[in-house]
Amino acid sequence: MNTYINKCLFPAAGYGTRFLPATKAMPKEMLPILTKPLIQYGVEEALNAGCHTMAIVTGRGKRSIEDHFDISYELEHQIQGTDKEFLLNEVRSLINQCTFSYTRQNEMKGLGHAILTGETLIGNEPFAVILADDLCANTQGEGVLTQMVKLYNKHKCSIVAIEEVPMSDVDKYGVIAGDEIATGVYRVNTMVEKPNQKEAPSNLAVIGRYILTPDIFDILRVTPPGKKGEIQITDALMEQAKNGRVLAYKFQGKRYDCGSINGFVAATNAFYEMSKTR
């Protein structure tokens, strides 16, 4: 079993109903922030963290994701030698440096089920997970996943990224509580999926970045459906946490919830301002 993080799993089978009608025929992961789709930002973050194998769990109507990370000979021919040729440099670089593999989630049974569906692409090794609609940026230093990989290399256990949210929003997230063992690093002893304010153990919410050890697959196989009848990754992680095998990390950087219209607009505005300073 590999002990380093080489693979990143992208659960990308959801319908993106909050962005209808735009997502009727376009995967939400392909929605662009400026000129780049959300999932490309995620792949770039994973590559910068040392992952060269991108494992993508898709569903019906998601073929454009596969097409995006492939060569388009007709388009390449059309822009060859023009002043637009450089616009494909970034995605060409990803295609050259990464291996992309795909499998389909036939039924939408929650994030835990999506991750379990990806087992065939991951195998028996630790891996990262990125939810592409959580767009993360750190203008002051390393990307969020790079920070987490360094923490994994030290502790060799599952890790979730967390941030403080208003108590009024805790019912939108998995929420953790635990003992702070280093600045911003918590050993998780409680994890609750979408609690109400009275049930929430804290305001430390899990966002769409994970590093998981491969025993998570065996746990997910026997995890009963939880909230909304879905298999929750939160419930499976809680089983690992009972043995002290889950850390929560308050990352450096900013996260934009691009699964919501407000977050999508905020990310667009922020990345536009950043683009003007480059």
XYZ file of C-alpha atoms in Angstrom:
278
model
C 0.000 0.000 0.000
C 1.295 3.453 -0.911
C 1.620 5.767 2.073
C 1.857 9.008 0.097
C -0.984 10.927 -1.542
C -0.876 10.471 -5.305
C -4.592 10.258 -6.180
C -7.371 12.804 -5.841
C -11.033 11.842 -6.069
C -13.580 14.298 -7.468
C -17.218 13.432 -6.725
C -18.923 15.080 -9.707
C -22.223 13.274 -10.226
C -24.595 15.762 -8.590
C -27.306 17.580 -10.506
C -26.457 21.160 -9.485
C -30.128 22.022 -9.070
C -29.385 25.388 -7.425
C -28.065 26.604 -10.780
C -30.943 25.520 -12.995
C -31.568 26.129 -15.827
C -27.821 26.625 -16.491
C -27.046 23.120 -15.219
C -29.793 21.378 -17.191
C -27.232 20.432 -19.845
C -23.983 21.669 -18.264
C -22.359 19.975 -15.248
C -22.098 22.370 -12.312
C -18.390 21.452 -12.128
C -17.970 23.041 -15.576
C -19.414 26.402 -14.541
C -16.644 28.951 -15.138
C -15.050 31.359 -12.716
C -13.790 33.867 -15.284
C -12.570 31.642 -18.139
C -11.819 28.452 -16.229
C -14.283 25.773 -15.045
C -14.517 24.996 -11.358
C -13.175 21.477 -11.730
C -10.017 22.745 -13.449
C -9.230 24.884 -10.420
C -9.619 21.745 -8.307
C -7.338 19.664 -10.548
C -4.694 22.386 -10.441
C -4.872 22.434 -6.638
C -4.523 18.648 -6.517
C -1.548 18.664 -8.903
C 0.183 21.351 -6.859
C -0.262 19.090 -3.825
C 1.542 16.226 -5.579
C -1.442 14.292 -6.978
C -0.987 13.136 -10.562
C -3.932 10.734 -10.796
C -7.356 12.379 -10.949
C -10.222 9.983 -10.246
C -13.562 11.501 -11.222
C -16.951 10.059 -10.221
C -19.448 11.264 -12.816
C -23.041 10.603 -13.810
C -25.388 11.054 -16.711
C -24.858 14.253 -18.685
C -21.287 14.774 -17.486
C -19.361 13.907 -20.649
C -18.136 17.477 -21.051
C -15.843 16.937 -18.038
C -14.083 14.116 -19.871
C -13.929 16.171 -23.057
C -12.419 19.120 -21.204
C -9.469 17.061 -20.003
C -8.766 15.669 -23.454
C -7.213 17.009 -26.644
C -9.565 18.746 -29.059
C -7.785 18.345 -32.369
C -10.223 20.509 -34.298
C -9.936 23.404 -31.822
C -6.158 23.046 -31.584
C -5.948 23.231 -35.364
C -8.209 26.281 -35.548
C -6.192 28.390 -33.098
C -2.712 27.085 -33.957
C -0.400 29.976 -34.718
C -2.925 32.607 -33.596
C -2.835 34.958 -30.625
C -5.375 32.690 -28.877
C -3.192 29.574 -28.804
C -1.835 30.391 -25.336
C -5.345 30.219 -23.866
C -5.154 26.409 -23.849
C -1.703 26.263 -22.249
C -2.981 25.601 -18.719
C -5.326 22.751 -19.606
C -2.746 21.267 -22.001
C -0.284 21.218 -19.107
C -2.768 19.355 -16.919
C -3.439 16.796 -19.652
C 0.293 16.189 -20.012
C 1.026 15.907 -16.286
C -2.041 14.022 -15.029
C -3.830 10.749 -15.618
C -7.619 11.057 -15.638
C -9.899 8.114 -14.898
C -13.672 8.023 -14.615
C -16.463 5.925 -13.193
C -20.202 6.569 -12.914
C -22.371 6.871 -9.847
C -25.655 5.420 -11.080
C -27.736 6.607 -8.127
C -27.399 9.746 -6.027
C -27.060 8.315 -2.514
C -24.903 10.942 -0.852
C -21.247 11.922 -0.689
C -20.298 8.752 1.177
C -21.772 6.644 -1.610
C -19.983 8.744 -4.252
C -16.657 8.199 -2.502
C -17.342 4.455 -2.205
C -18.137 4.387 -5.936
C -14.653 5.740 -6.529
C -12.963 2.815 -4.784
C -12.372 1.075 -8.092
C -10.280 4.075 -9.198
C -8.395 4.521 -5.918
C -7.501 1.054 -4.702
C -5.824 0.370 -1.359
C -4.062 3.645 -0.697
C -4.696 6.983 1.010
C -6.204 9.632 -1.233
C -7.441 13.185 -1.370
C -10.990 14.331 -2.090
C -11.902 17.691 -3.611
C -15.454 18.955 -4.017
C -15.059 21.270 -6.986
C -17.845 23.644 -5.988
C -15.835 24.564 -2.888
C -13.296 26.818 -4.578
C -10.308 27.580 -2.353
C -7.639 30.230 -2.810
C -4.641 31.179 -0.731
C -2.922 34.241 -2.141
C -0.419 34.258 0.721
C 1.040 30.780 0.328
C 0.344 27.105 -0.346
C -2.966 25.713 -1.543
C -5.323 24.091 0.948
C -4.669 20.532 -0.232
C -0.895 21.070 -0.114
C -1.239 22.167 3.507
C -3.288 19.044 4.274
C -0.850 16.675 2.553
C 1.954 18.016 4.739
C -0.178 17.361 7.800
C -0.981 13.840 6.555
C 2.714 13.096 6.051
C 3.210 13.819 9.736
C 0.168 12.023 11.215
C -0.833 9.362 8.610
C -4.570 9.527 9.337
C -7.719 10.953 7.772
C -7.969 14.742 7.714
C -10.875 17.103 7.058
C -10.566 20.802 6.282
C -12.638 23.052 8.527
C -13.560 26.697 8.888
C -15.570 28.679 11.391
C -19.088 29.496 10.206
C -21.915 31.450 11.839
C -23.992 29.266 14.157
C -26.991 30.092 11.972
C -25.311 28.148 9.128
C -24.220 24.973 10.931
C -27.208 23.047 9.555
C -25.589 23.199 6.099
C -22.414 21.323 7.064
C -20.803 18.468 8.876
C -19.649 19.970 12.174
C -16.782 18.757 14.365
C -15.554 19.119 17.904
C -12.268 17.901 19.318
C -9.067 18.629 21.175
C -6.702 21.193 19.653
C -3.348 19.398 19.477
C -1.550 22.172 17.567
C -2.530 25.595 16.297
C -5.543 25.035 14.060
C -5.289 21.214 14.264
C -7.919 19.247 16.172
C -8.158 15.561 17.011
C -11.807 14.920 16.261
C -13.977 13.253 18.893
C -17.389 14.363 17.617
C -18.722 14.859 14.116
C -22.380 15.571 13.301
C -23.963 15.953 9.869
C -26.065 19.099 9.388
C -27.051 19.613 13.051
C -29.439 22.296 14.182
C -27.971 25.055 16.327
C -28.889 23.341 19.600
C -27.273 20.043 18.563
C -24.126 21.533 17.000
C -20.982 20.698 19.030
C -19.204 23.825 17.697
C -19.195 26.160 14.712
C -16.260 24.344 13.044
C -17.656 23.196 9.719
C -16.177 20.658 7.310
C -15.638 21.993 3.784
C -14.919 20.165 0.550
C -11.345 19.013 1.162
C -10.500 15.619 2.673
C -7.624 13.200 2.947
C -8.879 9.689 3.635
C -7.169 6.437 4.530
C -8.317 3.424 2.498
C -10.095 1.689 5.392
C -12.813 4.290 4.835
C -14.152 2.082 2.015
C -14.823 -0.878 4.322
C -16.516 1.472 6.789
C -18.677 3.045 4.071
C -19.813 -0.394 2.908
C -21.519 -0.990 6.244
C -22.542 2.603 7.032
C -26.354 2.839 7.159
C -28.114 5.743 5.448
C -28.231 8.870 7.599
C -29.643 12.348 6.937
C -31.961 12.426 3.881
C -31.539 8.653 3.510
C -28.033 9.179 2.139
C -24.753 7.502 3.036
C -22.851 10.261 4.797
C -19.060 10.485 4.790
C -19.462 12.212 8.172
C -20.848 9.021 9.724
C -17.988 6.925 8.322
C -15.374 9.401 9.540
C -16.937 9.286 12.992
C -16.129 5.565 13.101
C -12.478 6.379 12.417
C -12.599 9.198 14.959
C -13.582 6.718 17.705
C -10.037 5.391 17.369
C -8.465 8.854 17.265
C -7.787 8.536 13.552
C -9.308 11.788 12.237
C -7.822 15.270 12.368
C -9.562 18.517 11.470
C -7.451 21.324 10.050
C -8.327 25.015 10.062
C -6.690 25.841 6.747
C -4.965 28.987 5.583
C -6.797 30.690 2.745
C -10.335 31.514 1.679
C -13.077 29.196 0.527
C -15.907 30.200 -1.788
C -19.113 28.144 -1.780
C -19.637 28.053 -5.533
C -22.540 25.671 -5.046
C -24.531 28.771 -4.075
C -25.232 31.760 -6.291
C -23.914 34.226 -3.697
C -20.654 32.302 -3.326
C -20.293 31.912 -7.081
C -20.654 35.642 -7.631
C -18.253 36.405 -4.760
C -15.645 34.062 -6.253
C -16.041 35.599 -9.696
C -15.537 39.092 -8.308
C -12.561 38.059 -6.145
C -10.791 36.166 -8.939
C -11.389 39.061 -11.327
C -9.720 41.451 -8.901
C -6.828 39.000 -8.450
C -6.432 38.704 -12.234
C -5.896 42.463 -12.529
C -2.870 42.303 -10.206
C -1.041 39.570 -12.115
